[in-house]
């Protein structure tokens, strides 16, 4: 897992990305950090605080349609306690995206008031999107762009090629997101990213990964998972994950010649169903850290 991340994020690439983000940061007043609501810890970039320094920030807990609603609320409260504004969004349907301008205004309040005190009536605020791969940055930008057709063309003093979308009467968004790297040094982070499909399956052992997912599901016991595979809730505490994977494969009729169970196919199916929320709306990481 970590090998693949190093291939994607070799040091030269990271330095280049960092420089690009730093130059974009000069153009904006605030940052919207998109993370995956199912794995709010693992889908964050470890160096973002250092990179954005004191710029105001909004957290977008994206893919909330696939995360547990109670858990998402707990995360929003958790951030609020730290003084961070977070909103849950779903960039597939566009749900809650209308809350975005107000959230940005909240974090920009001081700057807006300062500028208003200087006589600017309605100061324009600019924001950029950042996040690790696959959290939904392009989906967010596309949805916002569709909802707000007015595109602000290149303007004097702004690097050619930068496009801005008008989101509200005092908010513009840079059309290019900052693509950040995930954490490399934590095996659990790597696993959780792989659960959601943020790390490609070609570079992980799918059966091992599926068994790690089953280790987690056995503890959480989501109702949809249990009913989907017609499992006994009580058996989950005593069964080994490799055995459970075989049972699931057998129930789905995944056999290879000789009557053996095709556990690789079962693993791919299980991961696929988890990733499309067919096993329920499941949040893997909780603010109290219980599941990590
Ligand atoms: P990125 O720019 O940060 O790399 O992410 P991108 O927007 O490409 O989104 C990655 C995948 O996540 C896409 O699926 C996208 O449709 C999906 N996605 C983004 N936001 C949401 C959301 O709020 N809810 C759900 N359920 N899915 C979301 P894909 O399989 O790669 O492509 P496709 O299904 O759109 O064809």
Coordinates of C-alpha atoms and ligand atoms in Angstrom, one line a residue:
X1 CA 0.0 0.0 0.0
X2 CA 2.6 2.5 1.1
X3 CA 4.8 1.5 -1.9
X4 CA 2.0 2.7 -4.3
X5 CA 1.7 5.9 -2.4
X6 CA 5.4 6.5 -2.7
X7 CA 5.2 5.8 -6.5
X8 CA 2.4 8.4 -6.8
X9 CA 4.1 10.9 -4.4
X10 CA 7.8 10.7 -5.0
X11 CA 9.6 13.6 -3.3
X12 CA 10.0 15.7 -6.5
X13 CA 6.3 15.5 -7.2
X14 CA 5.5 16.5 -3.6
X15 CA 7.8 19.5 -3.8
X16 CA 6.2 20.6 -7.1
X17 CA 2.7 20.1 -5.8
X18 CA 3.6 22.0 -2.6
X19 CA 4.9 24.9 -4.7
X20 CA 1.8 25.0 -6.9
X21 CA -0.5 25.0 -3.9
X22 CA 1.6 27.7 -2.2
X23 CA 1.3 29.9 -5.3
X24 CA -2.4 29.4 -5.5
X25 CA -2.8 30.1 -1.8
X26 CA -1.5 33.6 -2.5
X27 CA -4.6 34.3 -4.6
X28 CA -7.1 33.2 -2.1
X29 CA -8.5 34.3 1.3
X30 CA -9.6 30.9 2.6
X31 CA -9.3 27.2 1.9
X32 CA -12.0 24.5 1.6
X33 CA -10.6 21.2 2.7
X34 CA -12.5 18.2 1.2
X35 CA -12.3 15.0 3.2
X36 CA -14.2 11.7 3.0
X37 CA -16.9 11.6 5.7
X38 CA -16.3 7.8 6.1
X39 CA -12.7 8.3 7.0
X40 CA -12.2 11.8 8.3
X41 CA -8.8 11.0 9.9
X42 CA -7.2 9.1 7.0
X43 CA -8.5 11.3 4.2
X44 CA -6.7 14.4 5.6
X45 CA -3.3 15.6 4.5
X46 CA -0.8 15.6 7.3
X47 CA 0.9 18.8 6.3
X48 CA -2.1 21.1 5.6
X49 CA -1.8 23.2 8.7
X50 CA 1.8 24.1 7.9
X51 CA 0.9 24.7 4.2
X52 CA -2.0 27.0 4.7
X53 CA -0.6 28.7 7.8
X54 CA -3.3 31.0 9.3
X55 CA -5.7 31.0 6.3
X56 CA -9.3 30.4 7.4
X57 CA -10.5 27.0 6.5
X58 CA -13.8 25.2 6.0
X59 CA -14.0 21.4 6.2
X60 CA -16.3 19.7 3.7
X61 CA -17.2 16.2 4.9
X62 CA -18.0 14.8 1.5
X63 CA -19.7 11.6 0.5
X64 CA -22.0 12.0 3.5
X65 CA -24.6 9.9 1.5
X66 CA -22.3 6.9 2.3
X67 CA -21.4 7.8 5.8
X68 CA -23.3 7.1 9.0
X69 CA -25.4 10.2 9.8
X70 CA -24.9 10.1 13.5
X71 CA -21.1 9.8 13.1
X72 CA -21.1 12.7 10.6
X73 CA -22.9 14.9 13.2
X74 CA -20.4 13.8 15.8
X75 CA -17.6 14.9 13.5
X76 CA -19.1 18.3 12.9
X77 CA -19.5 18.8 16.7
X78 CA -15.9 17.6 17.2
X79 CA -14.6 20.2 14.7
X80 CA -16.9 22.9 16.2
X81 CA -15.3 22.3 19.6
X82 CA -11.9 23.0 17.9
X83 CA -13.3 26.2 16.4
X84 CA -13.4 24.7 12.9
X85 CA -16.5 25.1 10.7
X86 CA -17.4 21.9 8.9
X87 CA -20.4 20.9 6.8
X88 CA -21.5 17.6 5.5
X89 CA -22.0 17.5 1.7
X90 CA -22.8 15.0 -1.0
X91 CA -21.3 16.1 -4.3
X92 CA -23.0 13.3 -6.2
X93 CA -26.5 14.7 -5.6
X94 CA -25.4 18.2 -4.7
X95 CA -27.0 18.0 -1.3
X96 CA -26.0 20.7 1.2
X97 CA -23.8 22.5 -1.3
X98 CA -26.1 25.6 -0.8
X99 CA -24.7 25.8 2.7
X100 CA -21.2 26.4 1.4
X101 CA -21.3 30.2 0.9
X102 CA -22.6 30.7 4.4
X103 CA -20.0 28.5 5.9
X104 CA -17.3 30.4 4.1
X105 CA -18.8 33.7 5.3
X106 CA -18.6 32.4 8.8
X107 CA -14.9 31.7 8.7
X108 CA -14.2 34.9 6.8
X109 CA -16.2 37.1 9.2
X110 CA -13.3 38.9 10.8
X111 CA -11.7 39.7 7.4
X112 CA -15.0 40.9 5.9
X113 CA -15.7 43.1 9.0
X114 CA -12.2 44.5 8.8
X115 CA -12.6 45.4 5.1
X116 CA -16.1 46.8 5.7
X117 CA -14.7 49.0 8.5
X118 CA -12.3 50.4 5.9
X119 CA -15.2 51.3 3.7
X120 CA -15.5 48.3 1.4
X121 CA -19.2 47.6 1.2
X122 CA -19.2 44.0 -0.1
X123 CA -15.6 42.7 -0.3
X124 CA -15.1 39.8 -2.6
X125 CA -13.6 36.7 -1.0
X126 CA -11.7 34.0 -2.9
X127 CA -11.4 30.4 -1.9
X128 CA -9.6 27.3 -3.2
X129 CA -10.4 23.6 -2.8
X130 CA -7.8 21.2 -1.5
X131 CA -7.8 17.5 -0.7
X132 CA -6.1 14.2 -1.3
X133 CA -7.0 12.2 -4.4
X134 CA -10.5 10.8 -4.7
X135 CA -12.3 12.7 -2.0
X136 CA -14.5 14.5 -4.6
X137 CA -12.7 17.7 -5.5
X138 CA -13.6 17.6 -9.2
X139 CA -17.1 16.6 -8.4
X140 CA -17.5 19.5 -6.0
X141 CA -16.1 22.0 -8.5
X142 CA -18.2 20.6 -11.3
X143 CA -21.4 20.8 -9.3
X144 CA -20.7 24.3 -8.1
X145 CA -19.7 25.4 -11.6
X146 CA -23.0 24.0 -13.0
X147 CA -25.0 25.7 -10.3
X148 CA -23.2 29.0 -10.9
X149 CA -22.8 29.3 -14.6
X150 CA -21.2 32.7 -14.5
X151 CA -17.5 32.1 -14.9
X152 CA -15.2 35.0 -14.2
X153 CA -12.6 35.2 -17.0
X154 CA -9.0 36.0 -16.6
X155 CA -8.6 39.4 -15.0
X156 CA -5.6 41.8 -14.8
X157 CA -3.2 41.0 -12.1
X158 CA -4.2 37.3 -11.9
X159 CA -2.1 34.7 -13.5
X160 CA -3.4 33.8 -17.0
X161 CA -5.2 30.5 -17.0
X162 CA -6.7 30.8 -13.5
X163 CA -10.4 30.6 -13.8
X164 CA -12.8 31.7 -11.1
X165 CA -16.3 30.7 -10.5
X166 CA -18.7 33.1 -8.9
X167 CA -20.5 31.3 -6.1
X168 CA -22.3 34.1 -4.5
X169 CA -22.2 37.9 -4.7
X170 CA -19.1 38.1 -2.5
X171 CA -17.5 34.7 -3.1
X172 CA -15.3 33.3 -6.0
X173 CA -13.7 29.9 -6.2
X174 CA -10.5 28.9 -8.1
X175 CA -11.4 26.3 -10.6
X176 CA -8.2 24.2 -10.0
X177 CA -8.1 22.2 -6.8
X178 CA -4.9 21.6 -4.8
X179 CA -4.2 17.9 -4.9
X180 CA -2.6 16.9 -1.6
X181 CA -0.8 13.7 -0.5
X182 CA -2.2 11.3 2.2
X183 CA -0.2 10.1 5.2
X184 CA 2.3 7.5 4.3
X185 CA 3.6 6.4 7.6
X186 CA 0.5 4.7 9.2
X187 CA -0.6 1.3 8.1
X188 CA -4.1 1.8 9.4
X189 CA -4.5 5.0 7.3
X190 CA -3.3 3.1 4.3
X191 CA -5.9 0.4 5.0
X192 CA -8.8 2.8 5.5
X193 CA -7.9 4.6 2.3
X194 CA -7.9 1.3 0.5
X195 CA -11.3 0.3 2.0
X196 CA -12.9 3.3 0.3
X197 CA -11.0 2.7 -3.0
X198 CA -8.8 5.8 -2.6
X199 CA -5.9 3.5 -3.1
X200 CA -6.2 1.3 -6.2
X201 CA -6.7 -2.4 -5.8
X202 CA -3.9 -3.4 -8.2
X203 CA -1.4 -2.5 -5.5
X204 CA -3.0 -4.2 -2.5
X205 CA -3.7 -7.8 -1.7
X206 CA -7.5 -7.7 -2.0
X207 CA -8.1 -10.8 0.1
X208 CA -6.0 -9.4 3.0
X209 CA -7.8 -6.1 2.6
X210 CA -11.2 -7.7 2.6
X211 CA -10.3 -9.6 5.8
X212 CA -9.2 -6.4 7.5
X213 CA -12.5 -4.9 6.4
X214 CA -14.3 -7.9 7.9
X215 CA -12.3 -7.5 11.2
X216 CA -13.9 -4.1 11.4
X217 CA -17.4 -5.1 10.2
X218 CA -17.5 -8.0 12.7
X219 CA -17.0 -5.5 15.5
X220 CA -19.4 -2.8 14.2
X221 CA -22.1 -5.3 13.1
X222 CA -24.0 -3.1 10.6
X223 CA -27.5 -4.4 10.1
X224 CA -27.4 -4.1 6.3
X225 CA -24.2 -6.2 6.3
X226 CA -25.7 -8.9 8.5
X227 CA -28.9 -9.1 6.5
X228 CA -27.3 -8.9 3.1
X229 CA -25.2 -12.0 3.8
X230 CA -27.8 -13.6 6.0
X231 CA -25.3 -13.9 8.9
X232 CA -26.0 -14.6 12.5
X233 CA -25.0 -11.6 14.7
X234 CA -23.8 -13.9 17.4
X235 CA -21.5 -15.9 15.2
X236 CA -19.6 -12.7 14.3
X237 CA -17.7 -12.6 17.6
X238 CA -16.2 -16.0 17.3
X239 CA -15.6 -16.4 13.6
X240 CA -12.2 -15.7 11.9
X241 CA -12.3 -13.2 9.1
X242 CA -10.8 -15.6 6.6
X243 CA -13.6 -18.1 7.4
X244 CA -16.2 -15.4 7.2
X245 CA -14.9 -14.4 3.7
X246 CA -15.3 -18.1 2.6
X247 CA -18.8 -18.2 4.0
X248 CA -19.7 -15.0 2.1
X249 CA -18.2 -16.4 -1.1
X250 CA -20.1 -19.7 -0.6
X251 CA -23.4 -17.8 0.0
X252 CA -22.9 -16.0 -3.3
X253 CA -22.1 -19.2 -5.1
X254 CA -18.5 -18.1 -5.9
X255 CA -16.9 -21.5 -6.5
X256 CA -13.9 -22.6 -8.6
X257 CA -13.5 -26.0 -10.1
X258 CA -13.3 -28.7 -7.5
X259 CA -15.9 -27.0 -5.4
X260 CA -13.4 -24.7 -3.7
X261 CA -14.5 -21.2 -2.8
X262 CA -13.2 -18.3 -4.9
X263 CA -12.2 -16.1 -2.0
X264 CA -10.5 -13.6 -4.3
X265 CA -13.8 -13.0 -6.1
X266 CA -15.6 -12.8 -2.8
X267 CA -13.1 -10.2 -1.6
X268 CA -13.5 -8.0 -4.7
X269 CA -17.3 -8.2 -4.3
X270 CA -17.2 -7.4 -0.6
X271 CA -15.0 -4.3 -1.1
X272 CA -17.1 -3.2 -4.1
X273 CA -20.3 -3.5 -2.0
X274 CA -18.7 -1.6 0.9
X275 CA -17.5 1.2 -1.5
X276 CA -21.0 1.6 -2.9
X277 CA -22.6 1.6 0.6
X278 CA -24.5 -1.6 -0.1
X279 CA -23.4 -2.8 3.3
X280 CA -24.9 0.3 4.9
X281 CA -23.9 3.8 5.5
X282 CA -20.7 3.1 7.4
X283 CA -18.2 5.5 9.0
X284 CA -14.9 3.8 9.7
X285 CA -13.3 6.5 11.9
X286 CA -15.0 8.1 14.9
X287 CA -13.9 11.3 16.7
X288 CA -13.2 9.4 19.9
X289 CA -10.8 7.2 18.1
X290 CA -12.6 4.0 19.2
X291 CA -12.4 2.3 15.9
X292 CA -8.8 3.1 15.1
Ligands
LIG1 P1 -11.1 14.0 -6.8 O1 -11.3 15.1 -7.8 O2 -10.9 14.5 -5.4 O3 -10.0 13.0 -7.2 O4 -12.4 13.1 -6.8 P2 -13.6 12.9 -7.8 O5 -14.4 14.2 -7.9 O6 -13.0 12.4 -9.1 O7 -14.4 11.8 -7.1 C1 -14.0 10.5 -6.9 C2 -15.1 9.5 -6.9 O8 -16.0 9.8 -5.9 C3 -16.0 9.6 -8.2 O9 -16.5 8.3 -8.5 C4 -17.1 10.5 -7.8 O10 -18.3 10.3 -8.5 C5 -17.3 10.0 -6.3 N1 -18.0 11.0 -5.5 C6 -17.6 12.3 -5.3 N2 -18.4 12.9 -4.4 C7 -19.3 12.0 -4.0 C8 -20.4 12.0 -3.0 O11 -20.6 13.0 -2.3 N3 -21.1 10.8 -2.9 C9 -20.8 9.7 -3.6 N4 -21.5 8.6 -3.4 N5 -19.8 9.7 -4.5 C10 -19.0 10.8 -4.7 P3 -15.9 7.4 -9.6 O12 -16.4 6.0 -9.4 O13 -14.4 7.6 -9.7 O14 -16.5 8.0 -10.9 P4 -18.1 8.1 -11.3 O15 -18.8 7.1 -10.4 O16 -18.5 9.5 -11.0 O17 -18.1 7.7 -12.7

